Tab-separated table of C-alpha atoms in Angstrom:
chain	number	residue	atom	x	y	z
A	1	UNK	CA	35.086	10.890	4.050
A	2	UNK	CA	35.416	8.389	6.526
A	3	UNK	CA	32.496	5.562	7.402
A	4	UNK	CA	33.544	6.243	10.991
A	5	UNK	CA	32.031	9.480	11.437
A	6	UNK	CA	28.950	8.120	10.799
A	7	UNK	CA	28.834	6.037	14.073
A	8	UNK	CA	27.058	7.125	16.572
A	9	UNK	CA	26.229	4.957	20.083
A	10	UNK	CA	22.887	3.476	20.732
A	11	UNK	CA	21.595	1.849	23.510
A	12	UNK	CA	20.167	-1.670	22.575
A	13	UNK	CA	16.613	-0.562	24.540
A	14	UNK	CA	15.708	1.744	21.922
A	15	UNK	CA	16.286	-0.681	19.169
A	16	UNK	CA	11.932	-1.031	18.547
A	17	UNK	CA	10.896	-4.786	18.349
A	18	UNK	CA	7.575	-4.580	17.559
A	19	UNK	CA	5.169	-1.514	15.944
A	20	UNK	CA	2.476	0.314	17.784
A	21	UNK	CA	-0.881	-0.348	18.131
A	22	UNK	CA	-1.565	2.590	16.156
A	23	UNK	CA	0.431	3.530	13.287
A	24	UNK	CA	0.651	7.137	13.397
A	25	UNK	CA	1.457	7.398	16.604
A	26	UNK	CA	4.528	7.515	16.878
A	27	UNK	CA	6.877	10.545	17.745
A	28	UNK	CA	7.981	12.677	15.188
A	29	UNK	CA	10.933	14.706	15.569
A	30	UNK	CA	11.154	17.667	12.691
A	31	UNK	CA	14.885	18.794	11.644
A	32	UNK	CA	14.840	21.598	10.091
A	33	UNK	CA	18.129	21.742	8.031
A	34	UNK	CA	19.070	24.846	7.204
A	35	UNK	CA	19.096	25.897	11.467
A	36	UNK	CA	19.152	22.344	12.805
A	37	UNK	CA	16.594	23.323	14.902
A	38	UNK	CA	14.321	20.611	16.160
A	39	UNK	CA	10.890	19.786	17.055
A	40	UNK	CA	9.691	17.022	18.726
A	41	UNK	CA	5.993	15.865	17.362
A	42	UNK	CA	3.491	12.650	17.015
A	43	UNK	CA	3.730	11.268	13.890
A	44	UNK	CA	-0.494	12.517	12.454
A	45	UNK	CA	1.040	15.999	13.254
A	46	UNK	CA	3.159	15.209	9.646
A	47	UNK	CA	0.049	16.849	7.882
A	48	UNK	CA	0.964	20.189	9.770
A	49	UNK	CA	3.830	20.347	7.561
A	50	UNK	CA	2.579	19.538	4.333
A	51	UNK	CA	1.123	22.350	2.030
A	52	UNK	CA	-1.450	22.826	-0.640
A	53	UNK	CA	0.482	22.132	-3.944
A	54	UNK	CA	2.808	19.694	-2.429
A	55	UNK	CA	3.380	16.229	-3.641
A	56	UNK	CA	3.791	12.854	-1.271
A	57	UNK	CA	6.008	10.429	-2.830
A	58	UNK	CA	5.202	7.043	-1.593
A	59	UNK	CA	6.706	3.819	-2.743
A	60	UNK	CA	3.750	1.334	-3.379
A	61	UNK	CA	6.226	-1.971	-3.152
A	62	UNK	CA	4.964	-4.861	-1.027
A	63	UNK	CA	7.138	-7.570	0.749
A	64	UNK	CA	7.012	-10.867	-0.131
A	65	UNK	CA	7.445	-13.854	3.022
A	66	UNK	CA	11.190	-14.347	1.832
A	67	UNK	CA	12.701	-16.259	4.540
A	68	UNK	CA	12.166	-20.318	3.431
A	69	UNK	CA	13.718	-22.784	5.748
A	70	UNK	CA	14.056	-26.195	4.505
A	71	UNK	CA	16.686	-29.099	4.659
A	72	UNK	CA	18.910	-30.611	1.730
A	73	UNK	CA	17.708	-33.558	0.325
A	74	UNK	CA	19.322	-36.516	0.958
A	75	UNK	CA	20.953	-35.527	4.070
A	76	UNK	CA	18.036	-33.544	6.369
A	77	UNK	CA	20.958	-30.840	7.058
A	78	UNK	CA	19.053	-27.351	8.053
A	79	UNK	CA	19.494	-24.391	5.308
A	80	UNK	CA	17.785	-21.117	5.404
A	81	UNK	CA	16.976	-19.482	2.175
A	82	UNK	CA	16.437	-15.629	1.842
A	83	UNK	CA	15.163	-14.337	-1.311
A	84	UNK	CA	16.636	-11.601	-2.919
A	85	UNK	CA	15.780	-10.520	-6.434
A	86	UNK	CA	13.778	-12.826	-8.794
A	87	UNK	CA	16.314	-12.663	-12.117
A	88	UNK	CA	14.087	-14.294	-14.734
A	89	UNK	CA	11.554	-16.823	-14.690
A	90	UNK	CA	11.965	-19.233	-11.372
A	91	UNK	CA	15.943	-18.247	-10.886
A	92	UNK	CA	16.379	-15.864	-7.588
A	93	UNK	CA	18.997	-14.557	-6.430
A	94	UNK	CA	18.933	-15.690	-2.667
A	95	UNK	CA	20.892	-15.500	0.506
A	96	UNK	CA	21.904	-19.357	2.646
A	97	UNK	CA	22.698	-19.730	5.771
A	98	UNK	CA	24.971	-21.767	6.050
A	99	UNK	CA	25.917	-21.437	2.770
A	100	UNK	CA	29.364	-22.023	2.295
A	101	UNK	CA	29.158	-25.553	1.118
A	102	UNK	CA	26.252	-25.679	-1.020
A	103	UNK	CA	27.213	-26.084	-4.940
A	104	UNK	CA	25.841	-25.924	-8.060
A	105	UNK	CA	23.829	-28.809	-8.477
A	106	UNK	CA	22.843	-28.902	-4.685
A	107	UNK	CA	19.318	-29.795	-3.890
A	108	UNK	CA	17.108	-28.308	-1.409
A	109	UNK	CA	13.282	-29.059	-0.343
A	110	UNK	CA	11.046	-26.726	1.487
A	111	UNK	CA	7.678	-27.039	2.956
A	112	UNK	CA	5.854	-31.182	2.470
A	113	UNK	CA	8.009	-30.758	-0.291
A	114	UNK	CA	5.771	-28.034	-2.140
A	115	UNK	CA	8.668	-26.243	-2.905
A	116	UNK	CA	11.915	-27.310	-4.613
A	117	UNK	CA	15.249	-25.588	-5.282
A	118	UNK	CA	18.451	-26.179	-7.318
A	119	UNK	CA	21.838	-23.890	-7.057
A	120	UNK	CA	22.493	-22.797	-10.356
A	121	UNK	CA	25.847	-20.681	-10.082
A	122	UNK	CA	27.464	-18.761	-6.902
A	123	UNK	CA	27.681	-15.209	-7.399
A	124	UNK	CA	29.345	-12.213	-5.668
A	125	UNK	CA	29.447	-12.276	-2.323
A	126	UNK	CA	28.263	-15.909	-1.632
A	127	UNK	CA	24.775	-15.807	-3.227
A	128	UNK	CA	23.613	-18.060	-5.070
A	129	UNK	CA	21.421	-18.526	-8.030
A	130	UNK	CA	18.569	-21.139	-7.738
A	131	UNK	CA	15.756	-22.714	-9.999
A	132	UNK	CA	12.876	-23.567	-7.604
A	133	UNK	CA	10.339	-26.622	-8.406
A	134	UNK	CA	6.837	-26.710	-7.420
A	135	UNK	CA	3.275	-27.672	-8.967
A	136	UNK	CA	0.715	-24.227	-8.983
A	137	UNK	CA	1.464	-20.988	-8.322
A	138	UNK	CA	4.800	-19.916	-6.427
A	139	UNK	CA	3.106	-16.194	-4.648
A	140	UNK	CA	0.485	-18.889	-3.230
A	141	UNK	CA	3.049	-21.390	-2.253
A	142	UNK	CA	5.422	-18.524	-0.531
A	143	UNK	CA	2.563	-17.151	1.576
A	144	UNK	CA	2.117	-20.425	2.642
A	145	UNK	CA	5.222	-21.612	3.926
A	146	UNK	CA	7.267	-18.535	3.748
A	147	UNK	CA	8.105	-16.172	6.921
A	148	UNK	CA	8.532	-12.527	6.613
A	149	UNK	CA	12.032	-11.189	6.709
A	150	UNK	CA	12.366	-9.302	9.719
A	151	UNK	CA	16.003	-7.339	9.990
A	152	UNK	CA	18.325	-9.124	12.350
A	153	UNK	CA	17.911	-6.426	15.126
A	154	UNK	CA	14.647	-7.489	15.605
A	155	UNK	CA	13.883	-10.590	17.290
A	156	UNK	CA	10.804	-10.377	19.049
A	157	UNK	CA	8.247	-12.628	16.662
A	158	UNK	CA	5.737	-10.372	14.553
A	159	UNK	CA	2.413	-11.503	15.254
A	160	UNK	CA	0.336	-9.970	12.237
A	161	UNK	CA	2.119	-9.952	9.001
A	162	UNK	CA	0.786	-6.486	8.029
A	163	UNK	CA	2.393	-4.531	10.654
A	164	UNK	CA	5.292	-4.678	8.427
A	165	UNK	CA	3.553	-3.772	5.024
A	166	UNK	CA	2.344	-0.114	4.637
A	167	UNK	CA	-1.314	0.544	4.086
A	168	UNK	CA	-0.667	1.163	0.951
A	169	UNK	CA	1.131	-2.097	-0.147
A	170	UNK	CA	0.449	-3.013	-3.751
A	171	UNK	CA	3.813	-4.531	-6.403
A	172	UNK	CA	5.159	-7.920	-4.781
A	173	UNK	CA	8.902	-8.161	-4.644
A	174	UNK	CA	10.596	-6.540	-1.687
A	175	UNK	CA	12.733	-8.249	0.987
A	176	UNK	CA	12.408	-5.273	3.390
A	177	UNK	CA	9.776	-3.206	4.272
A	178	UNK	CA	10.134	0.516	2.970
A	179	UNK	CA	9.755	1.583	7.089
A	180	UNK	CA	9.137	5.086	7.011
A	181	UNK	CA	5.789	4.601	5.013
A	182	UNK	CA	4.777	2.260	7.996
A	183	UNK	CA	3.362	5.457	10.270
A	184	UNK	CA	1.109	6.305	7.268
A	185	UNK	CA	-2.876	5.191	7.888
A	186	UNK	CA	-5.558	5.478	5.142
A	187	UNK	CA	-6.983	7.591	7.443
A	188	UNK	CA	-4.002	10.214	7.462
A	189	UNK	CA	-3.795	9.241	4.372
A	190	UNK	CA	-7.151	10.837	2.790
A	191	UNK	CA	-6.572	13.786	5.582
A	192	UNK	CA	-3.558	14.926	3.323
A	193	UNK	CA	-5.333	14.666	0.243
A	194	UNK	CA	-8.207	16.429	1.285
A	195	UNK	CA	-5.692	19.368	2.000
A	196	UNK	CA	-5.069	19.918	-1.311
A	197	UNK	CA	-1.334	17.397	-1.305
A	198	UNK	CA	-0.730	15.452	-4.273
A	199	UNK	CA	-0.003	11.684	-3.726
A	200	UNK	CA	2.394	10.070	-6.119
A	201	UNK	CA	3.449	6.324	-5.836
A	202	UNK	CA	6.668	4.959	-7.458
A	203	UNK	CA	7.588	1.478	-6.642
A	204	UNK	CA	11.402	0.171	-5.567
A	205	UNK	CA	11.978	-3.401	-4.475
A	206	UNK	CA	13.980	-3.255	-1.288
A	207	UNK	CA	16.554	-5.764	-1.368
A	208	UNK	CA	18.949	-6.701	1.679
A	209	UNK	CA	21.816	-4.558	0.488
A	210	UNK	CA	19.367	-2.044	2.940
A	211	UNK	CA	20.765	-3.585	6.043
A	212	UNK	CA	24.276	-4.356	4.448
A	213	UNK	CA	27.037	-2.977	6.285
A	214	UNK	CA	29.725	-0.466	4.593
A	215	UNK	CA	32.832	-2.690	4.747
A	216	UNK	CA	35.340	-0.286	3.047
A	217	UNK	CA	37.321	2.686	4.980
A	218	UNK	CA	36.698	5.567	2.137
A	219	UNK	CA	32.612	5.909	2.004
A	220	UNK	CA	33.302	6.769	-1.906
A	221	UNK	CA	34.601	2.983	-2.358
A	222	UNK	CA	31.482	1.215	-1.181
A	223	UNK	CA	29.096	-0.356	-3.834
A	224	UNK	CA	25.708	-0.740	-3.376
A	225	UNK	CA	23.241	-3.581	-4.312
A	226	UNK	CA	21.147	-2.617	-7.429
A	227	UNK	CA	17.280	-3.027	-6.766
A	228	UNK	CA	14.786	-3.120	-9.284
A	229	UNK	CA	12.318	0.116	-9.835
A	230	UNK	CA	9.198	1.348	-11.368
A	231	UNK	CA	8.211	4.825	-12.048
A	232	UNK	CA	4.474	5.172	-14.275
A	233	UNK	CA	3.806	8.390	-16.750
A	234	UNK	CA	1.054	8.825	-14.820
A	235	UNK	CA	2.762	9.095	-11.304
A	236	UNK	CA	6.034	11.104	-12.806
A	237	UNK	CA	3.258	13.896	-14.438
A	238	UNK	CA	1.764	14.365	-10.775
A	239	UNK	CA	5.499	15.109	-9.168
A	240	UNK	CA	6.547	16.742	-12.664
A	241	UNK	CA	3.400	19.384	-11.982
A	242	UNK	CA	4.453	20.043	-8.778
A	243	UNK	CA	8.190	20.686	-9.894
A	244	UNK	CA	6.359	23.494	-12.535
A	245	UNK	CA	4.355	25.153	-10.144
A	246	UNK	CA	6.786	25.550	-7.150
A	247	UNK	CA	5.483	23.402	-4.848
A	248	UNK	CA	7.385	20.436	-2.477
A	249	UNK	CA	8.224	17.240	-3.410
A	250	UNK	CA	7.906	14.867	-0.471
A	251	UNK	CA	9.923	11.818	-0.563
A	252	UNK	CA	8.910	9.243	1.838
A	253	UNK	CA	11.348	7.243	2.773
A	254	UNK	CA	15.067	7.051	1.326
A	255	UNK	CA	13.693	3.801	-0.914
A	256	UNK	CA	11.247	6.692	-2.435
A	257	UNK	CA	14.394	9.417	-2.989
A	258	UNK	CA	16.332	6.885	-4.662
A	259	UNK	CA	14.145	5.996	-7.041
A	260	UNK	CA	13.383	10.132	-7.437
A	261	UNK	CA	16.985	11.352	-7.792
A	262	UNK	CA	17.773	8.154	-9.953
A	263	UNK	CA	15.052	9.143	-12.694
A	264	UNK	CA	15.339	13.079	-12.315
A	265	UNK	CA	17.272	14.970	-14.538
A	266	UNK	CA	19.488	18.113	-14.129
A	267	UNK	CA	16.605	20.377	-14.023
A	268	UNK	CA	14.794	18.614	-11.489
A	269	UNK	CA	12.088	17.058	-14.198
A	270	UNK	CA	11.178	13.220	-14.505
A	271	UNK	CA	10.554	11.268	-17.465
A	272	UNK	CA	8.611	7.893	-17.211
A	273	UNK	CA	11.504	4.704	-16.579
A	274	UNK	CA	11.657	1.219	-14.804
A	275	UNK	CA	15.094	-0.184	-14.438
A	276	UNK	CA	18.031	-1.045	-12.164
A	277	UNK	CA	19.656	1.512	-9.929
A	278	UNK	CA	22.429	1.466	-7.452
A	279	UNK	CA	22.556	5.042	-7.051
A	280	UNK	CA	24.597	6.093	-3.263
A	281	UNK	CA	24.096	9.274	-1.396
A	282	UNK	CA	26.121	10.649	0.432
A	283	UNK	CA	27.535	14.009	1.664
A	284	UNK	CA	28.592	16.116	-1.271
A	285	UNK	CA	25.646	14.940	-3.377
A	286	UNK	CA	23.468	17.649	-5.326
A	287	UNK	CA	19.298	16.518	-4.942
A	288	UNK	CA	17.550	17.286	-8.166
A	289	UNK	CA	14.268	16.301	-7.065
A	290	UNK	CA	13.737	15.657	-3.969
A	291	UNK	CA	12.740	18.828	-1.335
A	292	UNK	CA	12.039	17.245	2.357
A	293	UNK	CA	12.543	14.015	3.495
A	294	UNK	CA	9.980	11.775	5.766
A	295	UNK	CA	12.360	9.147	7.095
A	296	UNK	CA	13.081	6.573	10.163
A	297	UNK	CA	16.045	6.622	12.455
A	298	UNK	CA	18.710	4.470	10.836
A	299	UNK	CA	21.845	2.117	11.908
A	300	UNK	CA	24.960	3.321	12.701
A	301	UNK	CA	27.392	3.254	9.740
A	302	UNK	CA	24.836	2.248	7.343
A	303	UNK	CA	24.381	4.083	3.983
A	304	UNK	CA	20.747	5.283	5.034
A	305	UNK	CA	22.231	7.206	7.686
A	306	UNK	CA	24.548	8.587	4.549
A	307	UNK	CA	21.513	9.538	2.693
A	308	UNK	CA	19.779	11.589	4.980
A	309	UNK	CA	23.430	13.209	5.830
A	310	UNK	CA	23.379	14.365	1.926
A	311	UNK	CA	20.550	16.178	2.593
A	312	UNK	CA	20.058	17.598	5.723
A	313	UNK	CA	24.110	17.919	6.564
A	314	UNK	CA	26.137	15.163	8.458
A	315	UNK	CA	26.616	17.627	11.682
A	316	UNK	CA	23.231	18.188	12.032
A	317	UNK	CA	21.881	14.784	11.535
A	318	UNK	CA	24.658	13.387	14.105
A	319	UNK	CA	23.347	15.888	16.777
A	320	UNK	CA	19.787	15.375	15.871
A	321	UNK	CA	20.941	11.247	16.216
A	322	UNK	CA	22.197	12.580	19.756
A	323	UNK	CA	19.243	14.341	20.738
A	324	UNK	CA	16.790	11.265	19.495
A	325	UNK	CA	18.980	8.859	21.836
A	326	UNK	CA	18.385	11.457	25.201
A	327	UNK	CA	14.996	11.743	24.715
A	328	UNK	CA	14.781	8.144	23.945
A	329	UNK	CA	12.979	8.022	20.465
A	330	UNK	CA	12.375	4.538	19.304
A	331	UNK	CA	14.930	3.095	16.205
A	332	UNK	CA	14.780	1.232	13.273
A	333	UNK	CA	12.289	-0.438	11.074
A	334	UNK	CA	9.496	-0.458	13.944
A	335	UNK	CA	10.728	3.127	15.321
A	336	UNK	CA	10.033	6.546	15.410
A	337	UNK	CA	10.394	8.732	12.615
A	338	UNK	CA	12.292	12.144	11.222
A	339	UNK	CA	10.764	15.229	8.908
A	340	UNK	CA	13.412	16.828	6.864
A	341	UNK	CA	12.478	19.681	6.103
């Protein structure tokens, strides 16, 4: 399979540069994927779809301000730091721009100088390994001189920092917002629990590797960027009951299914686990766990746009792409969103 037939056109208008006022707001188009047929919805009609007995799989992981810009010491030059994955004590993994010259032993200084790095090694693909520096606590000093990570299609300024946290927000660590949980109000929220839906949480750090484009011809070849998850006894029981009894399992969000199809086993059942996974759908793939999907509207080429392909079908995802771009839906992280069901 070919990453070219997962392009698709878009004009740059629709690319959404800021959220609504009002979270659940925004249109809702429903795919249904055995027809293909589609509806097009507000986003609070989501609870119309949701059944007693059902389960809600959220991902609970909060974003961290991981965009640092500082200068190198000694010579002033500009560098932009983009944290990645924390590996073990103060060493991240992190993204610079411009990198290309910055060696081990290279010292950087961010903030009044509350904030000190070192690189430690260069890994794949350019990163680099640093050991920061600083006197307190480094959460504290982040939110303090840190900027949130916006994707590079957006470049309209966010003016409150929540907009791109969901309501729901809770284990620090992500580099990316999971988006389709950004519709979701507490609101809504208690509206679907009050209908008799189970609400599970599991936690995935998004790393960058979201927005990373597929570089290889064969979609099979591409490797994705591991990212670091968390699924409680607790949480797995809720989706594990649901599994027993018949009912749906929700994911939201592809950050959610990964984590779901990665811990499931052949049968569909969960067993507590926190670890590493770079699992990749796409087409062909068998889900195990998850039943309906509550996503955004992703890039072309990307391996989101893969995902929801595996499940719904690749023809019938392209022409629901087609019929999201005529009647103008909004895409992206601050966009519209899809029901798979």
């Amino acid at each position: 399979m070919k990453v070219s037939e997962f392009y698709y056109d878009l004009p740059q208008e629709l690319i959404a540069q800021e959220p609504l006022k009002d979270r659940k707001q925004s249109r809702l188009m429903v795919l249904d994927r055995e027809t293909g047929a589609i509806e097009h919805r507000i986003f609070k009609d989501i609870i119309e779809y949701l059944n007693p007995g059902d389960c809600l799989v959220l991902n609970d992981t909060r974003v961290i301000p991981a965009r640092l810009l500082g200068e190198k010491e000694g010579t002033g030059g500009k560098i932009e730091f983009v944290l990645l994955k924390n590996v073990g004590g103060d060493i991240w993994e992190v993204i610079l721009k411009p990198g290309k010259r910055a060696k081990p032993g290279a010292r950087f200084v961010f903030g009044n100088g509350e904030l000190k790095a070192e690189i430690v090694d260069v890994i794949e693909e350019g990163n680099r390994l640093v050991r920061f520096e600083y006197d307190g606590i480094f959460e504290q000093i982040l939110d303090k001189i840190g900027i949130m990570p916006l994707p590079p299609y957006i470049t309209k300024p966010l003016e409150d920092r929540e907009r791109y946290q969901t309501v729901y927000s809770k284990h620090k660590g992500s580099a990316a917002a999971p988006t389709a949980g950004l519709h979701f109000t507490k609101d809504l929220l208690e509206q679907i629990k009050q209908k008799g839906v189970e609400i599970a949480y599991v936690t995935l750090h998004v790393g960058l590797g979201t927005f990373r484009p597929v570089k290889v011809e064969n979609v099979s070849e591409h490797k994705m960027h591991s990212e670091y998850y968390n699924l409680s006894e607790e949480e797995c029981n809720k989706i594990n009951t649901t599994k027993k009894k018949g009912g749906n399992v929700i994911a939201v969000g592809t950050t959610s299914c990964r984590v779901l199809e990665t811990v499931g086993d052949e049968s569909g059942l969960l067993n507590p686990k926190s670890g590493w996974t770079d699992i990749f759908i796409y087409p062909g793939y068998k889900f195990k766990v998850v039943d309906k999907l509550i996503t955004n509207f992703h890039l072309p080429e990307s391996t989101l746009l893969m995902l929801v392909s595996a499940l719904a079908g690749k023809d019938k995802i392209m022409n629901a792409y087609s019929e999201a771009i005529k009647e103008k839906y909004r895409f992206f992280s601050f966009g519209d969103a899809m029901f798979i069901k």
